[in-house]
């Protein structure tokens, strides 16, 4: 894991805080039985003791060590509804640390620290000594249901979340202003005897019911597909995210086997998942493929967790699926582009090496060779700019010719259809046109005021095959004679396009003619 440092925070206004979990004003605290006699409110709980219990439950099945740092606080007594929301946030953060802090399986430490400032605001830190968040992971926007729960509950509390991550650990800080703690007209009470206080059975029942309602609301509104199934793989619940992802309504799938979502070539996955769930194991996020109602396939990231009853027996499983089609498509395009760039770079360096080494042949001075090298490299550079504009997918033949002939456009006639050439064919054609134009400017039609060049190409069907024919013809220049020796320019014209076509060079007295003829598919970019 690369070392990285992240610091992200967001907060919500205090008026977003619920007076009750259902959004209505919470009832005033009621004193009941012995709790009232002891000076405690039946609608209040000790937050520190509640978080100790929740965190211990989250760490129970792991090798992670749990530590608390109350920083002088004996206990924090507050309204049960507020304490429940806070406990759910802390529980999710601890579960996240247990699952992901140490992927190698080494023992680690989760620390929960409490701190109260002079304004009576409460800060709670959940820290681990693990590997930190993945690079490019944004805790404010990214993450699965756990992070969604943390963000949603923090918003309900009007609290501020701060995330700090390095390769040496992760810290989540929850900062609760005084207004949040006093939302139900029950202030934060510091218990001086250090003993704390735990909620009674009735208060625990109320808190569990409130937590369940909150979790149900989060599952219902989640963008992820969340469903549950029994140990036979029969679907027992189905949220709106699952309907959006797979196309089925809850009425269409509840009571049916989850295998209706699995392609035929992946049916062996479900028995393996169920075997692990029966053993109480969790299936961590893995990438797979599922099938929608309309028969189309969708790439997903899937995680599966066992559901247990009050006695700890596994009775089913919850599944969370996230559509990763867009990410996989972007990843595939990136990989393809990287491979193409690597291929193009190797070819380009080979061409440059040939250009540089052979441009000195027959030159009378270093300056003359230098100019030949630079002009040819410039032609290649221009073509690569055109290729980059289309992500190296190809370049249009008309654009290549217009670019290379731009200094002589008033004496050039061009006629032919648009053709998207492959990257390699585009580079080779650019070099050929460059050599023809350079030769014409030095010795041929373009070295006189009356000379001109005609370029034309066409596509025709012949024997069920599409053939490409290209012609360069110079007119109005000096009388042409075949060269006495063959330089690099002549070699380029003979060989650079011979990879694709039959090539013919005619040094006719009236002007040079350069022709190419062959299958169109040899130079076209792939669709």
XYZ file of C-alpha atoms in Angstrom:
527
model
C 0.000 0.000 0.000
C 1.425 3.354 -0.958
C 1.823 5.879 1.796
C -0.851 8.490 1.495
C -2.336 11.202 3.631
C -6.013 12.065 3.490
C -7.848 14.675 5.523
C -11.485 15.066 4.671
C -14.305 16.585 6.612
C -17.869 17.648 6.194
C -20.547 18.903 8.531
C -24.260 19.524 8.559
C -26.204 22.329 10.208
C -27.514 21.764 13.685
C -31.106 22.241 12.525
C -30.729 18.972 10.584
C -30.594 17.198 13.940
C -33.623 15.014 14.714
C -35.709 15.679 17.777
C -36.632 12.012 17.473
C -35.602 9.246 15.117
C -38.766 9.654 13.048
C -38.232 13.381 12.651
C -40.922 14.410 15.171
C -40.202 16.141 18.448
C -38.977 13.615 20.985
C -41.056 13.302 24.108
C -39.788 14.862 27.311
C -37.853 12.445 29.530
C -40.058 10.344 31.826
C -38.879 9.147 35.212
C -39.840 5.543 35.829
C -39.376 3.236 38.851
C -35.999 2.843 40.507
C -34.168 4.655 37.740
C -35.884 7.868 38.724
C -35.139 7.216 42.357
C -31.471 6.878 41.520
C -31.446 10.225 39.790
C -31.305 8.793 36.253
C -33.740 9.523 33.447
C -35.437 6.533 31.818
C -34.919 8.242 28.433
C -31.176 8.691 29.013
C -28.232 6.320 28.802
C -24.536 6.495 29.561
C -22.837 6.957 26.182
C -19.402 5.696 27.251
C -20.804 2.414 28.585
C -23.000 1.997 25.508
C -20.035 2.480 23.164
C -17.889 0.093 25.183
C -20.539 -2.593 24.750
C -21.053 -1.944 21.016
C -17.314 -1.852 20.285
C -16.653 -5.062 22.215
C -19.368 -6.837 20.257
C -17.864 -5.621 16.960
C -14.380 -6.865 17.956
C -15.480 -10.100 19.614
C -14.822 -12.423 16.663
C -11.524 -10.784 15.676
C -7.992 -10.606 17.000
C -8.124 -6.797 17.204
C -7.441 -5.359 20.672
C -9.834 -2.682 21.887
C -8.674 0.301 23.958
C -10.606 3.221 25.479
C -9.372 6.657 26.441
C -12.071 8.656 28.229
C -9.710 11.563 29.024
C -11.103 12.149 32.487
C -14.743 11.441 31.669
C -16.360 8.976 34.010
C -19.468 8.713 31.857
C -21.623 10.784 29.535
C -25.334 10.573 30.228
C -27.537 11.727 27.337
C -30.829 11.186 25.566
C -31.208 7.585 24.366
C -32.119 8.581 20.792
C -28.961 10.672 20.395
C -26.820 8.002 22.041
C -28.241 5.363 19.684
C -27.255 7.342 16.591
C -23.748 7.894 17.959
C -23.366 4.220 18.862
C -24.316 3.150 15.323
C -21.640 5.445 13.870
C -18.976 4.118 16.231
C -20.032 0.517 15.631
C -19.724 0.915 11.847
C -16.310 2.555 12.225
C -15.066 -0.277 14.469
C -16.460 -2.928 12.092
C -14.654 -1.188 9.216
C -11.390 -1.274 11.194
C -11.826 -4.963 12.052
C -12.489 -5.899 8.427
C -9.992 -3.757 6.539
C -7.280 -2.317 8.802
C -5.049 -5.403 8.627
C -5.767 -7.406 5.453
C -2.721 -9.575 6.136
C -4.371 -10.842 9.330
C -1.873 -9.462 11.887
C -3.126 -8.382 15.298
C -4.025 -4.733 15.577
C -5.463 -2.140 17.920
C -8.679 -0.124 17.730
C -8.792 2.872 20.051
C -11.876 4.886 20.992
C -11.175 8.222 22.665
C -13.566 10.795 24.146
C -12.836 14.479 24.695
C -14.968 17.421 25.796
C -13.928 21.047 25.146
C -14.757 24.246 27.027
C -17.871 24.783 24.887
C -19.159 21.401 26.169
C -18.867 19.908 22.676
C -17.963 16.221 22.574
C -15.380 14.676 20.238
C -15.123 10.921 19.692
C -12.128 9.441 17.856
C -12.117 5.909 16.425
C -8.565 4.995 15.433
C -6.776 1.927 14.116
C -3.118 1.133 13.424
C -3.785 -0.470 10.024
C -2.930 0.272 6.417
C -5.226 3.274 5.986
C -7.668 3.914 3.189
C -6.894 2.915 -0.422
C -5.274 5.553 -2.587
C -7.803 7.776 -4.390
C -10.535 6.687 -1.933
C -12.675 9.656 -0.905
C -14.431 8.924 2.426
C -16.745 11.895 1.890
C -18.198 10.338 -1.287
C -16.934 6.776 -1.710
C -17.454 3.575 0.238
C -20.131 0.998 0.716
C -23.099 0.819 3.033
C -20.952 1.241 6.159
C -19.687 4.651 5.078
C -23.187 5.580 3.903
C -24.519 4.777 7.375
C -21.795 6.846 9.026
C -22.432 9.849 6.781
C -26.224 9.629 7.044
C -26.272 9.345 10.817
C -23.756 12.164 11.227
C -25.989 14.369 9.123
C -28.950 13.502 11.339
C -26.906 14.552 14.370
C -25.668 17.821 12.850
C -22.154 16.562 13.589
C -18.880 17.082 11.761
C -16.875 14.137 10.482
C -13.123 14.282 9.925
C -11.158 11.483 8.241
C -7.373 11.183 8.525
C -5.604 8.324 6.773
C -1.993 7.354 6.251
C -0.250 4.087 5.536
C 0.170 3.759 9.320
C -3.465 4.016 10.315
C -6.898 5.593 10.000
C -8.797 7.956 12.289
C -12.443 8.957 12.168
C -13.356 11.923 14.383
C -16.984 12.676 15.225
C -17.457 16.183 16.640
C -20.805 16.818 18.312
C -21.636 20.429 19.198
C -23.491 21.236 22.388
C -26.678 21.866 20.398
C -26.606 18.274 19.182
C -26.167 16.883 22.672
C -29.023 19.003 24.041
C -31.362 18.354 21.106
C -33.989 16.702 23.320
C -33.598 19.205 26.166
C -31.374 16.721 27.986
C -27.886 18.137 28.435
C -24.606 16.274 28.666
C -24.060 15.096 32.206
C -20.625 14.172 33.482
C -20.776 11.341 36.024
C -18.067 11.961 38.596
C -17.945 8.564 40.295
C -16.517 6.871 37.199
C -18.942 3.968 37.479
C -21.110 4.924 34.508
C -24.594 3.490 33.965
C -26.128 1.032 31.514
C -29.656 1.206 30.127
C -32.280 -1.144 31.484
C -34.115 -3.788 29.400
C -36.923 -1.426 28.346
C -34.531 1.335 27.329
C -32.372 -1.164 25.441
C -35.469 -2.386 23.596
C -36.413 1.174 22.653
C -32.889 1.866 21.437
C -32.736 -1.338 19.395
C -36.085 -0.537 17.784
C -34.936 2.986 16.986
C -31.684 1.664 15.527
C -33.613 -0.864 13.435
C -35.875 1.850 12.008
C -32.853 3.965 11.122
C -31.033 1.073 9.457
C -34.146 0.121 7.505
C -34.420 3.688 6.222
C -30.759 3.658 5.158
C -31.091 0.289 3.401
C -34.223 1.459 1.594
C -32.557 4.624 0.267
C -29.144 3.090 -0.483
C -27.801 3.299 -4.040
C -26.359 -0.194 -3.554
C -28.439 -3.303 -4.126
C -29.095 -4.826 -0.691
C -30.963 -8.101 -0.323
C -31.205 -10.958 2.143
C -31.650 -14.678 1.647
C -32.104 -17.766 3.783
C -29.632 -20.642 4.000
C -31.230 -22.272 0.954
C -30.518 -19.201 -1.171
C -34.152 -18.042 -1.246
C -34.516 -14.241 -1.386
C -36.258 -12.825 1.701
C -35.852 -9.041 1.231
C -35.080 -6.693 -1.652
C -34.415 -2.942 -1.549
C -35.001 -0.256 -4.179
C -31.318 -0.265 -5.106
C -31.648 -3.938 -6.073
C -34.681 -3.120 -8.207
C -32.739 -0.396 -10.029
C -29.723 -2.645 -10.587
C -31.426 -5.905 -11.580
C -34.804 -4.724 -12.893
C -36.984 -6.944 -10.691
C -39.469 -5.579 -8.160
C -39.510 -7.069 -4.681
C -42.778 -8.837 -5.487
C -41.146 -10.580 -8.446
C -38.152 -12.033 -6.600
C -38.909 -12.431 -2.890
C -39.481 -16.139 -2.320
C -37.435 -17.145 -5.363
C -33.902 -18.519 -5.543
C -31.127 -15.970 -5.831
C -29.737 -18.084 -8.695
C -32.089 -16.235 -11.088
C -29.512 -13.426 -10.871
C -26.531 -15.668 -11.641
C -25.432 -16.471 -15.228
C -25.293 -20.154 -16.165
C -21.508 -20.176 -16.344
C -21.271 -18.876 -12.741
C -23.877 -21.056 -11.008
C -21.122 -22.764 -9.002
C -20.524 -19.508 -7.073
C -23.721 -19.724 -4.992
C -23.099 -23.131 -3.323
C -19.622 -21.963 -2.341
C -21.021 -18.723 -0.881
C -23.701 -20.572 1.095
C -21.134 -23.023 2.487
C -19.064 -20.128 3.845
C -22.132 -18.362 5.244
C -23.241 -21.543 7.110
C -19.789 -21.570 8.728
C -20.339 -17.978 9.841
C -17.771 -16.581 7.433
C -18.091 -13.296 5.580
C -17.465 -13.092 1.829
C -15.497 -9.929 1.276
C -15.992 -7.719 -1.768
C -15.178 -9.545 -4.964
C -15.919 -8.727 -8.584
C -18.307 -10.936 -10.519
C -21.090 -10.831 -13.117
C -24.837 -11.071 -12.629
C -27.792 -11.106 -15.029
C -30.621 -8.563 -15.087
C -34.301 -9.196 -15.688
C -33.889 -8.247 -19.369
C -31.107 -10.811 -19.799
C -28.263 -8.302 -19.977
C -25.136 -8.889 -17.905
C -23.856 -6.428 -15.323
C -20.463 -6.362 -13.619
C -20.784 -5.937 -9.861
C -18.763 -5.848 -6.675
C -20.415 -8.264 -4.242
C -20.069 -8.837 -0.501
C -22.052 -11.319 1.596
C -22.379 -11.427 5.394
C -24.073 -13.972 7.674
C -27.272 -12.998 9.528
C -27.472 -14.378 13.060
C -30.323 -14.693 15.542
C -30.173 -13.639 19.190
C -28.477 -16.939 20.081
C -25.722 -16.414 17.518
C -26.980 -19.024 15.068
C -26.626 -18.255 11.361
C -30.109 -18.033 9.827
C -29.381 -16.354 6.502
C -27.207 -13.866 4.655
C -27.228 -10.254 3.542
C -25.778 -9.355 0.164
C -24.597 -5.947 -1.027
C -24.019 -5.517 -4.772
C -22.632 -2.426 -6.460
C -22.679 -1.773 -10.210
C -19.061 -1.381 -11.345
C -19.740 -1.450 -15.100
C -18.690 2.165 -15.582
C -15.515 1.721 -13.558
C -14.625 -1.513 -15.354
C -15.255 0.137 -18.722
C -13.017 3.061 -17.805
C -10.375 0.654 -16.519
C -10.519 -1.353 -19.750
C -10.229 1.794 -21.872
C -7.295 2.949 -19.787
C -5.514 -0.390 -20.101
C -6.142 -0.434 -23.840
C -4.817 3.102 -24.172
C -1.710 2.259 -22.147
C -1.020 -0.788 -24.333
C -1.571 1.292 -27.454
C 0.715 4.060 -26.212
C 3.419 1.518 -25.347
C 3.098 -0.023 -28.803
C 3.061 3.349 -30.538
C 6.041 4.575 -28.488
C 8.138 1.555 -29.484
C 7.230 2.039 -33.133
C 7.879 5.762 -32.937
C 11.326 5.270 -31.415
C 12.158 2.727 -34.108
C 11.132 5.235 -36.792
C 13.081 8.045 -35.120
C 16.162 5.872 -34.864
C 15.915 5.058 -38.557
C 15.277 8.703 -39.488
C 18.236 9.976 -37.490
C 20.704 7.282 -38.599
C 19.853 7.444 -42.305
C 19.315 11.181 -42.681
C 23.099 11.656 -42.655
C 23.573 9.463 -45.730
C 24.567 11.542 -48.737
C 24.525 14.875 -46.881
C 27.401 17.232 -47.540
C 27.328 18.873 -44.084
C 26.106 18.362 -40.558
C 23.713 21.313 -40.913
C 22.095 19.747 -43.969
C 21.658 16.455 -42.123
C 20.312 18.317 -39.094
C 17.654 20.032 -41.180
C 16.639 16.708 -42.736
C 16.310 15.083 -39.324
C 14.336 17.960 -37.812
C 11.925 18.245 -40.734
C 11.155 14.518 -40.632
C 10.709 14.510 -36.860
C 8.409 17.516 -37.209
C 6.256 15.551 -39.649
C 6.039 12.686 -37.149
C 5.224 15.083 -34.323
C 2.379 16.655 -36.290
C 0.870 13.251 -36.988
C 1.145 12.223 -33.337
C -0.739 15.359 -32.331
C -3.553 14.271 -34.652
C -3.474 10.762 -33.178
C -3.559 12.049 -29.604
C -6.717 14.008 -30.377
C -8.432 10.658 -31.031
C -6.687 8.730 -28.218
C -4.433 7.047 -30.798
C -7.440 5.416 -32.396
C -6.482 6.868 -35.774
C -6.340 9.992 -37.949
C -8.239 11.098 -41.070
C -6.301 10.898 -44.326
C -7.511 14.345 -45.420
C -6.256 15.952 -42.207
C -2.845 14.275 -42.538
C -2.413 15.467 -46.133
C -3.669 18.978 -45.339
C -1.197 19.219 -42.455
C 1.824 18.040 -44.462
C 0.953 20.135 -47.518
C -0.013 23.291 -45.606
C 3.077 25.306 -46.820
C 2.007 24.608 -50.429
C -1.785 24.673 -50.121
C -2.180 27.303 -52.869
C -0.463 24.949 -55.321
C -2.020 21.691 -54.224
C -5.192 20.022 -55.490
C -6.618 17.338 -53.184
C -9.530 15.035 -53.949
C -10.707 11.906 -52.114
C -13.089 10.576 -49.448
C -12.465 10.711 -45.727
C -10.825 7.565 -44.319
C -9.826 7.025 -40.702
C -6.359 5.489 -40.878
C -4.883 3.323 -38.156
C -2.201 4.953 -36.010
C 0.665 3.114 -37.731
C -0.674 3.742 -41.243
C -1.170 7.422 -40.374
C 2.461 7.786 -39.285
C 3.757 5.989 -42.372
C 1.613 8.016 -44.785
C 2.682 11.260 -43.090
C 6.337 10.337 -43.634
C 5.685 9.430 -47.299
C 3.822 12.699 -48.004
C 6.524 14.634 -46.193
C 9.268 13.081 -48.346
C 7.302 13.700 -51.546
C 6.661 17.346 -50.595
C 10.300 17.909 -49.557
C 11.592 16.389 -52.795
C 9.112 18.442 -54.859
C 10.128 21.652 -53.060
C 13.825 20.998 -53.738
C 13.841 19.461 -57.207
C 10.314 19.056 -58.531
C 7.098 20.940 -59.237
C 7.107 22.984 -56.032
C 10.510 24.512 -56.701
C 9.019 26.694 -59.479
C 6.240 29.266 -59.310
C 4.180 27.530 -61.989
C 4.394 23.989 -60.617
C 1.648 22.229 -58.700
C 0.798 18.849 -57.207
C -2.393 16.807 -57.592
C -3.271 14.277 -54.890
C -6.265 12.009 -55.313
C -7.460 8.701 -53.939
C -10.523 6.556 -54.279
C -12.165 3.376 -53.010
C -13.691 0.824 -55.347
C -15.119 -2.661 -55.110
C -13.295 -5.451 -56.933
C -14.005 -9.140 -56.472
C -15.920 -8.525 -53.259
C -13.017 -6.586 -51.763
C -12.663 -2.852 -51.193
C -9.498 -1.547 -52.839
C -7.716 1.712 -52.071
C -5.847 3.600 -54.822
C -3.713 6.701 -54.144
C -1.907 8.926 -56.645
C 0.570 11.848 -56.298
C 1.302 13.638 -59.576
C 3.534 16.663 -60.071
C 3.006 19.087 -62.966
C 4.671 22.255 -64.259
C 8.065 21.707 -62.734
C 11.508 21.214 -64.284
C 12.241 18.165 -66.383
C 12.633 15.169 -64.104
C 15.354 12.547 -64.285
C 15.699 9.435 -62.131
C 18.151 9.971 -59.247
C 21.672 8.589 -59.674
C 21.770 7.359 -56.083
C 19.091 6.384 -53.625
C 18.906 8.365 -50.381
C 16.744 7.923 -47.302
C 13.848 9.799 -48.923
C 13.645 7.291 -51.768
C 13.897 4.409 -49.291
C 10.978 5.848 -47.282
C 8.823 6.203 -50.406
C 9.537 2.646 -51.520
C 9.259 0.869 -48.191
C 7.150 2.834 -45.704
C 3.836 2.079 -47.457
C 4.930 -1.226 -49.013
C 3.827 -2.813 -45.723
C 0.254 -2.234 -46.904
C 0.222 -1.732 -50.691
C 1.879 -2.190 -54.005
C 3.940 0.961 -54.490
C 5.132 2.463 -57.778
C 7.405 5.502 -58.310
C 7.634 6.917 -61.830
C 10.236 9.627 -62.462
C 8.474 10.807 -65.626
C 10.013 13.781 -67.399
C 6.829 15.833 -66.824
C 6.824 15.204 -63.108
C 7.106 12.541 -60.402
C 4.187 10.124 -60.021
C 3.791 8.111 -56.826
C 1.044 5.462 -56.676
C -0.224 3.011 -54.083
C -2.818 0.278 -54.525
C -4.126 -2.402 -52.146
C -6.874 -3.531 -49.745
C -8.497 -0.683 -47.819
C -8.743 -2.746 -44.617
C -4.939 -2.780 -44.387
C -4.834 0.886 -43.388
C -8.216 1.534 -41.783
C -8.558 2.043 -38.039
C -10.595 -0.552 -36.179
C -14.153 0.490 -35.419
